[in-house]
Coordinates of C-alpha atoms and ligand atoms in Angstrom, one line a residue:
X1 CA 54.1 4.7 0.8
X2 CA 54.8 1.5 -1.2
X3 CA 58.5 1.9 -0.6
X4 CA 57.9 2.2 3.1
X5 CA 55.7 -0.9 3.1
X6 CA 58.7 -2.9 1.8
X7 CA 60.3 -2.5 5.2
X8 CA 57.3 -3.7 7.2
X9 CA 57.1 -7.4 8.2
X10 CA 54.2 -9.5 7.2
X11 CA 53.2 -9.8 10.8
X12 CA 53.0 -6.0 11.1
X13 CA 51.0 -5.8 7.9
X14 CA 48.5 -8.3 9.2
X15 CA 48.1 -6.3 12.4
X16 CA 47.5 -3.1 10.4
X17 CA 44.8 -4.9 8.3
X18 CA 43.2 -6.3 11.4
X19 CA 43.0 -2.8 13.0
X20 CA 41.7 -1.2 9.9
X21 CA 39.1 -3.9 9.1
X22 CA 36.2 -2.6 11.3
X23 CA 36.5 0.8 9.8
X24 CA 36.1 -0.4 6.2
X25 CA 33.6 -2.2 4.1
X26 CA 36.3 -3.4 1.8
X27 CA 38.5 -6.4 2.7
X28 CA 42.2 -5.7 2.8
X29 CA 44.5 -8.6 2.1
X30 CA 48.1 -9.5 1.9
X31 CA 49.7 -12.5 0.2
X32 CA 53.2 -13.5 1.4
X33 CA 54.4 -15.1 -1.8
X34 CA 57.6 -16.6 -0.6
X35 CA 56.0 -18.3 2.4
X36 CA 52.8 -19.0 0.4
X37 CA 50.7 -17.4 3.3
X38 CA 47.5 -15.5 2.7
X39 CA 45.9 -13.1 5.1
X40 CA 42.6 -11.3 4.6
X41 CA 40.5 -9.1 6.9
X42 CA 38.6 -11.4 9.3
X43 CA 35.2 -10.2 8.1
X44 CA 35.8 -11.8 4.7
X45 CA 35.9 -15.2 6.3
X46 CA 32.4 -14.7 7.5
X47 CA 31.1 -13.5 4.2
X48 CA 32.9 -15.9 1.8
X49 CA 33.5 -19.6 1.6
X50 CA 37.1 -19.1 2.7
X51 CA 39.0 -21.8 4.7
X52 CA 39.6 -19.0 7.3
X53 CA 41.0 -15.6 7.2
X54 CA 44.6 -17.0 7.1
X55 CA 45.7 -19.9 5.0
X56 CA 48.6 -21.5 3.2
X57 CA 48.8 -22.8 -0.3
X58 CA 46.9 -19.8 -1.4
X59 CA 46.5 -20.2 -5.2
X60 CA 45.2 -23.8 -4.9
X61 CA 43.0 -22.8 -2.0
X62 CA 41.3 -20.3 -4.2
X63 CA 39.7 -23.2 -6.0
X64 CA 37.5 -23.7 -3.0
X65 CA 35.9 -20.3 -3.0
X66 CA 36.3 -18.8 -6.5
X67 CA 33.2 -19.3 -8.6
X68 CA 34.3 -22.2 -10.9
X69 CA 33.6 -20.5 -14.3
X70 CA 35.9 -17.6 -13.1
X71 CA 38.8 -19.7 -11.9
X72 CA 40.7 -19.7 -15.1
X73 CA 40.6 -15.9 -15.3
X74 CA 41.9 -15.7 -11.7
X75 CA 44.7 -18.2 -12.3
X76 CA 45.9 -16.3 -15.4
X77 CA 46.0 -13.0 -13.6
X78 CA 48.0 -14.6 -10.8
X79 CA 50.4 -16.1 -13.2
X80 CA 51.0 -12.8 -14.9
X81 CA 51.6 -11.1 -11.5
X82 CA 54.0 -13.8 -10.3
X83 CA 56.0 -14.0 -13.5
X84 CA 56.8 -10.3 -13.5
X85 CA 54.6 -9.4 -16.5
X86 CA 52.3 -7.3 -14.4
X87 CA 52.6 -5.2 -11.3
X88 CA 49.1 -4.0 -10.7
X89 CA 46.3 -6.4 -10.0
X90 CA 42.8 -5.3 -11.1
X91 CA 40.4 -8.1 -11.7
X92 CA 36.6 -8.4 -11.5
X93 CA 35.4 -11.9 -10.8
X94 CA 33.2 -13.9 -8.5
X95 CA 33.7 -15.5 -5.1
X96 CA 31.3 -17.8 -3.5
X97 CA 29.5 -16.6 -0.4
X98 CA 29.1 -18.8 2.7
X99 CA 25.8 -19.8 1.2
X100 CA 27.5 -20.7 -2.0
X101 CA 26.1 -17.8 -4.0
X102 CA 28.4 -16.2 -6.5
X103 CA 29.3 -12.6 -5.4
X104 CA 30.9 -10.1 -7.8
X105 CA 34.1 -8.7 -6.4
X106 CA 36.7 -6.2 -7.6
X107 CA 40.2 -7.2 -6.5
X108 CA 42.9 -4.6 -6.8
X109 CA 46.4 -5.0 -5.6
X110 CA 50.1 -4.3 -6.0
X111 CA 53.0 -6.6 -6.1
X112 CA 56.1 -5.8 -4.0
X113 CA 59.2 -7.2 -5.5
X114 CA 62.8 -7.3 -4.4
X115 CA 64.9 -7.1 -7.5
X116 CA 62.9 -9.6 -9.6
X117 CA 61.5 -11.7 -6.8
X118 CA 57.9 -11.1 -5.9
X119 CA 57.5 -10.8 -2.2
X120 CA 54.1 -9.7 -1.4
X121 CA 50.8 -9.0 -3.1
X122 CA 48.8 -6.6 -1.1
X123 CA 45.5 -5.1 -2.0
X124 CA 41.8 -4.7 -1.4
X125 CA 38.7 -6.6 -2.3
X126 CA 35.3 -4.9 -2.6
X127 CA 31.9 -6.2 -3.5
X128 CA 30.7 -4.6 -6.7
X129 CA 27.1 -5.6 -6.3
X130 CA 26.5 -3.7 -3.1
X131 CA 24.6 -0.5 -3.6
X132 CA 26.3 2.7 -4.1
X133 CA 27.2 4.5 -0.9
X134 CA 26.5 7.9 -2.2
X135 CA 24.4 9.2 -4.9
X136 CA 26.1 11.0 -7.7
X137 CA 23.0 12.9 -8.9
X138 CA 22.1 14.6 -5.6
X139 CA 25.6 14.5 -4.1
X140 CA 24.0 13.0 -1.0
X141 CA 24.7 9.8 1.0
X142 CA 22.6 6.9 -0.2
X143 CA 20.4 4.2 1.4
X144 CA 23.2 1.9 2.3
X145 CA 25.0 4.6 4.2
X146 CA 21.8 5.2 6.1
X147 CA 21.6 1.5 6.9
X148 CA 25.2 1.4 8.0
X149 CA 24.6 4.4 10.2
X150 CA 21.7 2.7 11.9
X151 CA 23.5 -0.5 12.3
X152 CA 26.6 0.9 13.7
X153 CA 25.7 4.1 15.5
X154 CA 22.0 3.9 16.3
X155 CA 21.5 0.2 17.1
X156 CA 20.0 0.9 20.5
X157 CA 18.0 4.1 20.4
X158 CA 18.1 7.8 19.5
X159 CA 16.3 10.9 20.5
X160 CA 14.8 13.0 17.6
X161 CA 12.9 12.2 14.5
X162 CA 12.9 10.8 11.0
X163 CA 11.4 13.0 8.3
X164 CA 10.9 11.0 5.1
X165 CA 10.2 13.1 2.0
X166 CA 9.1 12.3 -1.5
X167 CA 8.5 14.5 -4.5
X168 CA 4.9 14.2 -5.7
X169 CA 4.3 12.8 -9.2
X170 CA 8.0 12.9 -10.1
X171 CA 7.4 10.3 -12.8
X172 CA 5.4 12.9 -14.7
X173 CA 8.3 15.4 -14.6
X174 CA 10.6 12.7 -16.1
X175 CA 8.0 11.9 -18.7
X176 CA 7.3 15.5 -19.6
X177 CA 10.8 17.0 -19.4
X178 CA 13.1 14.1 -19.8
X179 CA 15.5 12.2 -17.4
X180 CA 18.2 14.9 -17.4
X181 CA 15.7 17.6 -16.4
X182 CA 14.5 15.2 -13.7
X183 CA 18.0 14.7 -12.4
X184 CA 18.4 18.5 -12.3
X185 CA 15.2 18.7 -10.2
X186 CA 16.6 16.0 -7.9
X187 CA 19.8 17.9 -7.4
X188 CA 17.9 21.1 -6.8
X189 CA 15.6 19.4 -4.3
X190 CA 18.7 18.0 -2.5
X191 CA 20.1 21.6 -2.4
X192 CA 16.8 23.1 -1.1
X193 CA 16.7 20.5 1.7
X194 CA 20.4 20.8 2.5
X195 CA 20.0 24.6 2.8
X196 CA 17.4 24.4 5.6
X197 CA 18.6 21.5 7.7
X198 CA 21.0 22.1 10.6
X199 CA 24.5 20.9 10.5
X200 CA 23.8 18.1 13.0
X201 CA 21.0 16.7 10.9
X202 CA 21.8 14.0 8.3
X203 CA 20.2 14.0 4.9
X204 CA 20.1 10.9 2.7
X205 CA 18.7 10.2 -0.7
X206 CA 17.1 6.8 -0.3
X207 CA 15.8 5.9 -3.8
X208 CA 14.8 7.9 -6.9
X209 CA 12.9 10.9 -5.5
X210 CA 12.9 9.9 -1.9
X211 CA 14.9 11.7 0.8
X212 CA 15.3 11.1 4.5
X213 CA 16.3 13.5 7.2
X214 CA 17.6 12.0 10.4
X215 CA 17.5 14.2 13.5
X216 CA 19.3 12.7 16.5
X217 CA 19.5 16.0 18.4
X218 CA 16.2 15.6 20.3
X219 CA 13.9 17.4 17.8
X220 CA 10.2 17.0 18.2
X221 CA 7.2 16.4 15.8
X222 CA 6.6 20.2 15.8
X223 CA 10.3 20.8 14.9
X224 CA 9.9 18.3 12.1
X225 CA 6.7 20.0 10.8
X226 CA 8.4 23.4 10.9
X227 CA 11.3 21.9 8.9
X228 CA 9.0 20.4 6.4
X229 CA 7.3 23.7 5.9
X230 CA 10.6 25.4 5.3
X231 CA 11.6 22.8 2.7
X232 CA 8.3 23.3 1.0
X233 CA 8.9 27.1 0.9
X234 CA 12.3 26.8 -0.6
X235 CA 11.0 24.5 -3.2
X236 CA 8.1 26.9 -3.9
X237 CA 10.7 29.6 -4.3
X238 CA 12.6 27.5 -6.8
X239 CA 9.5 26.8 -8.8
X240 CA 8.8 30.5 -9.0
X241 CA 12.3 31.4 -10.0
X242 CA 12.1 28.6 -12.6
X243 CA 9.1 30.4 -14.0
X244 CA 6.8 27.5 -13.2
X245 CA 8.5 25.4 -15.9
X246 CA 7.9 22.4 -13.7
X247 CA 5.6 22.6 -10.6
X248 CA 7.0 20.4 -8.0
X249 CA 5.5 19.6 -4.6
X250 CA 6.8 17.4 -1.8
X251 CA 5.1 15.1 0.7
X252 CA 6.6 14.2 4.1
X253 CA 6.0 11.7 6.8
X254 CA 7.4 12.2 10.3
X255 CA 8.3 9.5 12.8
X256 CA 9.3 10.6 16.3
X257 CA 11.8 8.5 18.1
X258 CA 9.4 8.0 21.0
X259 CA 7.0 6.2 18.7
X260 CA 9.5 3.6 17.8
X261 CA 9.6 0.4 19.8
X262 CA 12.2 -1.4 17.9
X263 CA 15.2 0.7 16.7
X264 CA 16.1 -1.6 13.8
X265 CA 16.8 -0.1 10.4
X266 CA 14.0 -2.2 8.8
X267 CA 11.4 -1.2 11.4
X268 CA 12.2 2.5 11.1
X269 CA 12.1 2.4 7.3
X270 CA 8.8 0.5 7.5
X271 CA 7.1 3.0 9.9
X272 CA 8.5 6.0 8.1
X273 CA 7.2 4.6 4.8
X274 CA 3.8 4.2 6.3
X275 CA 3.9 7.9 7.4
X276 CA 5.0 9.0 3.9
X277 CA 2.2 6.9 2.3
X278 CA -0.4 8.5 4.6
X279 CA 0.7 12.0 3.4
X280 CA 0.3 10.8 -0.2
X281 CA -3.0 9.2 0.6
X282 CA -4.4 12.4 2.1
X283 CA -3.7 14.3 -1.1
X284 CA 0.1 14.9 -1.3
X285 CA 1.9 18.2 -0.8
X286 CA 1.5 17.8 2.9
X287 CA 3.2 16.3 6.0
X288 CA 1.7 13.5 8.0
X289 CA 2.7 12.9 11.6
X290 CA 2.9 9.3 12.6
X291 CA 0.3 8.1 15.1
X292 CA 0.3 4.7 16.5
X293 CA -3.5 4.5 16.4
X294 CA -3.4 5.1 12.6
X295 CA -0.8 2.6 12.2
X296 CA -2.7 0.0 14.2
X297 CA -5.8 0.8 12.1
X298 CA -3.6 0.3 8.9
X299 CA -2.4 -3.1 10.3
X300 CA -6.0 -4.1 11.1
X301 CA -7.1 -3.2 7.6
X302 CA -4.3 -5.3 6.2
X303 CA -5.3 -8.2 8.5
X304 CA -8.9 -7.7 7.4
X305 CA -8.0 -7.9 3.7
X306 CA -6.1 -11.0 4.4
X307 CA -9.1 -12.6 6.2
X308 CA -11.4 -11.5 3.4
X309 CA -9.1 -12.9 0.7
X310 CA -8.8 -16.1 2.6
X311 CA -12.6 -16.4 2.9
X312 CA -13.0 -15.7 -0.8
X313 CA -10.5 -18.5 -1.6
X314 CA -12.2 -20.9 0.8
X315 CA -15.5 -20.9 -1.0
X316 CA -16.8 -17.7 0.7
X317 CA -16.6 -19.2 4.1
X318 CA -17.7 -16.6 6.7
X319 CA -19.8 -14.6 4.2
X320 CA -23.5 -14.7 4.6
X321 CA -26.5 -12.9 3.3
X322 CA -29.0 -11.3 5.7
X323 CA -32.4 -10.1 4.7
X324 CA -34.2 -7.0 5.9
X325 CA -37.9 -6.7 5.2
X326 CA -39.3 -3.9 3.0
X327 CA -43.0 -3.1 3.6
X328 CA -45.4 -1.6 1.1
X329 CA -47.1 1.4 2.7
X330 CA -50.4 1.2 0.8
X331 CA -51.2 -2.4 1.6
X332 CA -49.2 -2.6 4.9
X333 CA -47.8 -5.9 3.6
X334 CA -44.4 -7.3 3.0
X335 CA -43.1 -6.2 -0.3
X336 CA -39.8 -8.0 -0.3
X337 CA -36.3 -7.8 1.3
X338 CA -33.0 -6.1 0.9
X339 CA -30.1 -8.5 0.8
X340 CA -27.3 -7.3 3.1
X341 CA -23.9 -8.8 3.3
X342 CA -22.4 -10.1 6.5
X343 CA -18.9 -11.4 7.3
X344 CA -18.0 -13.5 10.2
X345 CA -14.7 -14.9 11.5
X346 CA -14.1 -17.2 14.5
X347 CA -11.7 -14.8 16.1
X348 CA -13.6 -11.6 15.5
X349 CA -17.3 -12.5 15.3
X350 CA -19.5 -10.5 12.9
X351 CA -17.6 -7.5 11.5
X352 CA -19.4 -4.3 10.6
X353 CA -20.2 -3.9 6.9
X354 CA -19.1 -0.3 7.0
X355 CA -15.7 -1.6 7.9
X356 CA -15.2 -4.5 5.6
X357 CA -17.1 -3.4 2.5
X358 CA -14.7 -0.5 1.7
X359 CA -11.9 -3.0 2.0
X360 CA -13.6 -5.4 -0.4
X361 CA -13.9 -2.4 -2.7
X362 CA -10.3 -1.3 -2.3
X363 CA -9.0 -4.8 -2.9
X364 CA -11.4 -5.6 -5.8
X365 CA -12.6 -8.5 -3.8
X366 CA -16.1 -7.0 -4.0
X367 CA -16.2 -8.4 -7.5
X368 CA -16.2 -12.1 -6.6
X369 CA -18.1 -11.5 -3.3
X370 CA -20.7 -9.3 -5.0
X371 CA -21.3 -12.0 -7.6
X372 CA -21.6 -14.6 -4.8
X373 CA -24.2 -12.4 -3.0
X374 CA -26.1 -11.9 -6.2
X375 CA -26.6 -15.7 -6.6
X376 CA -27.3 -16.3 -3.0
X377 CA -29.9 -13.5 -2.9
X378 CA -31.6 -14.7 -6.1
X379 CA -31.7 -18.3 -4.9
X380 CA -33.2 -17.2 -1.6
X381 CA -35.7 -15.0 -3.4
X382 CA -36.8 -17.9 -5.6
X383 CA -37.5 -20.0 -2.5
X384 CA -39.3 -17.1 -0.8
X385 CA -41.5 -16.7 -3.8
X386 CA -42.9 -20.2 -3.0
X387 CA -44.7 -18.4 -0.1
X388 CA -45.2 -15.0 -1.6
X389 CA -45.1 -15.2 -5.4
X390 CA -44.6 -11.5 -5.8
X391 CA -41.7 -11.3 -3.4
X392 CA -39.0 -8.7 -4.5
X393 CA -35.4 -8.9 -3.8
X394 CA -33.2 -5.8 -3.6
X395 CA -29.4 -6.3 -4.2
X396 CA -26.7 -3.7 -3.5
X397 CA -24.1 -3.3 -6.2
X398 CA -20.9 -1.4 -5.7
X399 CA -19.5 1.1 -8.2
X400 CA -16.3 -1.1 -8.3
X401 CA -18.4 -3.9 -9.7
X402 CA -19.8 -1.5 -12.3
X403 CA -16.4 -0.1 -13.2
X404 CA -14.3 -3.2 -13.2
X405 CA -16.5 -6.2 -14.0
X406 CA -19.1 -7.2 -16.5
X407 CA -21.8 -6.8 -13.9
X408 CA -24.6 -6.1 -16.5
X409 CA -24.1 -9.5 -18.1
X410 CA -23.8 -11.2 -14.7
X411 CA -27.0 -9.8 -13.3
X412 CA -29.0 -10.6 -16.5
X413 CA -27.7 -14.2 -16.7
X414 CA -28.0 -14.8 -12.9
X415 CA -31.7 -13.7 -13.0
X416 CA -32.3 -16.1 -15.9
X417 CA -30.4 -18.9 -14.2
X418 CA -32.5 -18.7 -11.1
X419 CA -35.7 -18.5 -13.1
X420 CA -36.9 -15.3 -11.6
X421 CA -39.0 -12.8 -13.5
X422 CA -36.8 -9.6 -13.9
X423 CA -39.6 -7.4 -12.6
X424 CA -39.0 -8.9 -9.1
X425 CA -35.4 -7.9 -9.0
X426 CA -34.2 -4.5 -7.7
X427 CA -30.6 -3.4 -8.1
X428 CA -29.6 -0.7 -5.6
X429 CA -26.9 1.7 -6.5
X430 CA -25.4 4.4 -4.3
X431 CA -24.4 7.7 -5.7
X432 CA -20.9 7.6 -4.3
X433 CA -18.4 6.8 -7.0
X434 CA -20.9 7.7 -9.7
X435 CA -19.3 11.0 -10.6
X436 CA -16.2 9.4 -11.9
X437 CA -17.9 6.7 -13.8
X438 CA -21.1 8.3 -15.0
X439 CA -21.0 6.7 -18.4
X440 CA -20.7 3.2 -16.8
X441 CA -23.7 4.0 -14.6
X442 CA -25.9 5.3 -17.4
X443 CA -25.1 2.2 -19.5
X444 CA -25.9 -0.2 -16.6
X445 CA -29.2 1.6 -15.9
X446 CA -30.4 1.6 -19.4
X447 CA -29.6 -2.1 -19.9
X448 CA -31.4 -3.0 -16.7
X449 CA -34.3 -0.9 -17.8
X450 CA -34.4 -2.8 -21.1
X451 CA -34.5 -6.1 -19.2
X452 CA -37.3 -4.9 -16.9
X453 CA -35.1 -5.1 -13.8
X454 CA -35.8 -2.2 -11.4
X455 CA -33.3 0.3 -10.2
X456 CA -33.1 1.9 -6.8
X457 CA -31.0 5.0 -6.1
X458 CA -29.7 4.3 -2.6
X459 CA -28.6 6.7 0.2
X460 CA -30.5 9.6 -1.2
X461 CA -30.1 12.7 0.9
X462 CA -26.5 11.9 2.1
X463 CA -24.7 14.9 0.6
X464 CA -23.8 13.4 -2.7
X465 CA -27.4 13.8 -3.9
X466 CA -27.5 15.2 -7.3
X467 CA -31.0 15.6 -8.8
X468 CA -29.5 15.2 -12.2
X469 CA -29.2 11.5 -11.5
X470 CA -33.0 11.3 -11.5
X471 CA -33.0 12.3 -15.1
X472 CA -29.8 10.6 -16.2
X473 CA -30.4 7.2 -14.7
X474 CA -34.2 6.9 -14.7
X475 CA -34.3 5.0 -11.4
X476 CA -37.6 3.3 -10.4
X477 CA -37.2 3.8 -6.7
X478 CA -35.4 6.5 -4.6
X479 CA -34.3 5.2 -1.2
X480 CA -34.1 7.9 1.5
X481 CA -31.0 7.3 3.7
X482 CA -31.8 6.6 7.3
X483 CA -29.7 9.5 8.5
X484 CA -31.9 11.8 6.5
X485 CA -35.0 10.1 7.9
X486 CA -33.6 10.6 11.4
X487 CA -33.0 14.3 10.8
X488 CA -36.5 14.7 9.3
X489 CA -38.0 13.2 12.4
X490 CA -36.1 15.7 14.6
X491 CA -36.3 18.8 12.7
X492 CA -39.3 20.6 11.0
X493 CA -37.2 22.1 8.2
X494 CA -35.8 18.7 7.2
X495 CA -39.2 17.1 7.5
X496 CA -40.6 19.7 5.2
X497 CA -37.7 19.0 2.8
X498 CA -38.4 15.3 2.9
X499 CA -42.1 15.9 2.2
X500 CA -41.2 18.1 -0.8
X501 CA -38.9 15.5 -2.1
X502 CA -41.6 12.9 -1.8
X503 CA -43.9 15.1 -3.9
X504 CA -41.3 15.7 -6.4
X505 CA -40.3 12.0 -6.7
X506 CA -44.0 11.1 -7.2
X507 CA -44.4 13.9 -9.7
X508 CA -41.6 12.4 -11.7
X509 CA -43.5 9.1 -11.6
X510 CA -40.9 7.5 -9.4
X511 CA -41.4 5.6 -6.1
X512 CA -39.9 6.5 -2.8
X513 CA -38.7 4.2 0.0
X514 CA -37.9 5.6 3.4
X515 CA -35.3 3.8 5.4
X516 CA -34.5 3.8 9.1
X517 CA -38.0 3.7 10.7
X518 CA -37.5 2.4 14.2
X519 CA -40.7 3.0 16.1
X520 CA -44.5 3.1 15.6
X521 CA -44.5 6.9 16.2
X522 CA -41.8 7.4 13.5
X523 CA -43.9 5.3 11.1
X524 CA -46.9 7.5 11.7
X525 CA -45.0 10.7 11.0
X526 CA -43.4 9.2 7.9
X527 CA -46.7 7.9 6.6
X528 CA -47.9 11.5 6.4
X529 CA -45.5 12.1 3.5
X530 CA -46.9 9.1 1.7
X531 CA -43.9 7.0 0.9
X532 CA -44.4 3.9 -1.2
X533 CA -42.2 1.6 0.8
X534 CA -40.6 1.6 4.2
X535 CA -37.7 -0.2 5.8
X536 CA -36.3 -0.1 9.3
X537 CA -35.9 -1.9 12.6
X538 CA -39.6 -1.3 13.4
X539 CA -40.5 -3.8 10.7
X540 CA -37.5 -6.0 11.3
X541 CA -33.7 -6.0 11.5
X542 CA -31.6 -7.7 8.9
X543 CA -31.6 -11.5 9.8
X544 CA -30.6 -14.8 8.3
X545 CA -32.6 -16.6 5.7
X546 CA -34.0 -19.1 8.3
X547 CA -35.0 -16.4 10.7
X548 CA -36.5 -14.3 7.9
X549 CA -38.7 -17.1 6.6
X550 CA -39.8 -18.0 10.2
X551 CA -40.7 -14.4 11.0
X552 CA -42.2 -13.2 7.7
X553 CA -43.1 -16.1 5.5
X554 CA -44.6 -18.8 7.7
X555 CA -48.3 -18.3 7.9
Ligands
C2E1 P1 -27.6 0.4 3.0 O1 -27.7 -0.2 1.6 O2 -28.1 1.8 3.2 O3 -28.3 -0.6 3.9 C1 -29.1 -0.3 4.9 C2 -28.4 -0.3 6.2 O4 -29.2 0.4 7.2 C3 -28.1 -1.7 6.7 O5 -26.9 -1.6 7.4 C4 -29.2 -1.9 7.7 O6 -28.9 -2.8 8.7 C5 -29.4 -0.5 8.3 N1 -30.7 -0.3 8.8 C6 -31.8 -0.6 8.3 N2 -32.9 -0.2 9.0 C7 -32.3 0.5 10.1 C8 -32.9 1.2 11.2 O7 -34.1 1.3 11.4 N3 -32.0 1.7 12.1 C9 -30.7 1.6 11.9 N4 -29.9 2.2 12.8 N5 -30.1 1.0 10.9 C10 -31.0 0.4 10.0 P2 -25.8 -2.6 7.2 O8 -26.3 -4.0 7.0 O9 -24.8 -2.4 8.3 O10 -25.1 -2.2 5.8 C11 -24.4 -1.1 5.7 C12 -24.2 -0.8 4.2 O11 -23.3 -1.7 3.6 C13 -25.4 -0.8 3.3 O12 -26.1 0.4 3.5 C14 -24.8 -1.0 2.0 O13 -24.4 0.3 1.5 C15 -23.6 -1.8 2.3 N6 -23.9 -3.2 1.9 C16 -24.5 -4.1 2.6 N7 -24.6 -5.3 1.9 C17 -24.0 -5.0 0.7 C18 -23.8 -5.8 -0.4 O14 -24.1 -7.0 -0.5 N8 -23.1 -5.2 -1.5 C19 -22.7 -3.9 -1.4 N9 -22.1 -3.4 -2.5 N10 -22.9 -3.2 -0.3 C20 -23.6 -3.7 0.7
CA2 CA1 -29.1 -0.5 0.1
CA3 CA1 -29.7 2.8 2.0

């Protein structure tokens, strides 16, 4: 081949390089030594700080684009090549990119000589830093090949689906059995997947334990789901044959081409990652089918977290505390109020607490916001006590605050700071989240008890109810969830159950508050079961401090 090249003119060589360039990621070059003329594939001139893809005075010109600390190494190598000491060029050094960033390249070439005169240096330059095209563990194509495929072959659109797969808890396999075993599993997974896909489908290993199947043959969601199930079966079979040495499961996310608006590589990767994450979020070892509604909801949640974070960082702008009256059933008088959080933005108005509170919890923002609410509510309570000295304030505390902040200390010091007697403060806890952090809860409850702060067990009757909590936590008040109240008002069985619960609660020397009373008739029926306190729209909806004082405290 080299012998033959010796008979080709430089012009012809340049033409060959030009023709080959679009099919290669590497840059071919030829240096006509006698005429001091350098030619490199045109793409290189776009990537690097070259004077163009052809230039004269080659060695000196290199000073312009070789990363200065590497210049000497380059010059030495060229000297050796040109003075006959060396025939093969193989050097790793750095060139400057168009943006003047040093890029590692490997330059390999061959000197063609006639007798002892060097005529041409011809070779190839490739970027060392770019990611591997193929993955040597699984034997599959890698992420950069996928990107290249999208960029060259699929830039407009395609018909089919993307199935993104990820082994569940693969980290644990590596930790338990070692990296080599992990690599074996990755290879095996690649084999399992390869064995069930059709020859027209492409399989890539994207990163670590993530794979992607690209179907451009018009496959549908159902086809993708079937394929996922087949993959799972082959993996299960492998686990069985491997005598359950490592139990591996796989999650999948499917994106159908008709759900894609913009066919860019980054968009497809973004949407398929969302799909895969949904499968993980729903409990792993399952396949999630992309839905645009879910995705919009996900985006909205992200937007909401952004808005909440912004509000927290702007002195809680947009947060407000509303107050809902709680009435004492014996005296028919105002007992106090429950402090309820509100969040408002200019663009969206008031947002439902059921929507933003879970996000505050997920993001941990409930910790600063909860603390802020605590102080606002106590300050308001202090002022309300100027009208009704025995006014009680109920404050909701999330399990995240209990698990992840020193809420006990915060409550106690806030109560002191606002000069309120602890006996007028009620902390409301819901049972959700209690199971995982029972010890945190019991500690909080006993500390509050010690201080004389009351404890209310909220949302009682909503499915989580566990009567053990009545013993474990020693609450002072049990709050019956308004859904339970609603059922009791509609259904004799539930009414009877509520009545029995009221008896039992009283029997344990605890007090009961029934929530969700909306009409006078409802109040009358509920009064028959003799609750201690009631709360509901009938007495008043949650409202701002000003409205609350006007409605309930001005006499
Ligand atoms: P929750 O603690 O059970 O609060 C009572 C909810 O029932 C309030 O909803 C209130 O507006 C509503 N409600 C009261 N009476 C009636 C009625 O007669 N009919 C109807 N249909 N609804 C009634 P809201 O304000 O939307 O709060 C929802 C939940 O958000 C609360 O349920 C509580 O779990 C949580 N939350 C509110 N504020 C805070 C807070 O400051 N911190 C924490 N951690 N959670 C809070
Ligand atoms: Ca509550
Ligand atoms: Ca409640």
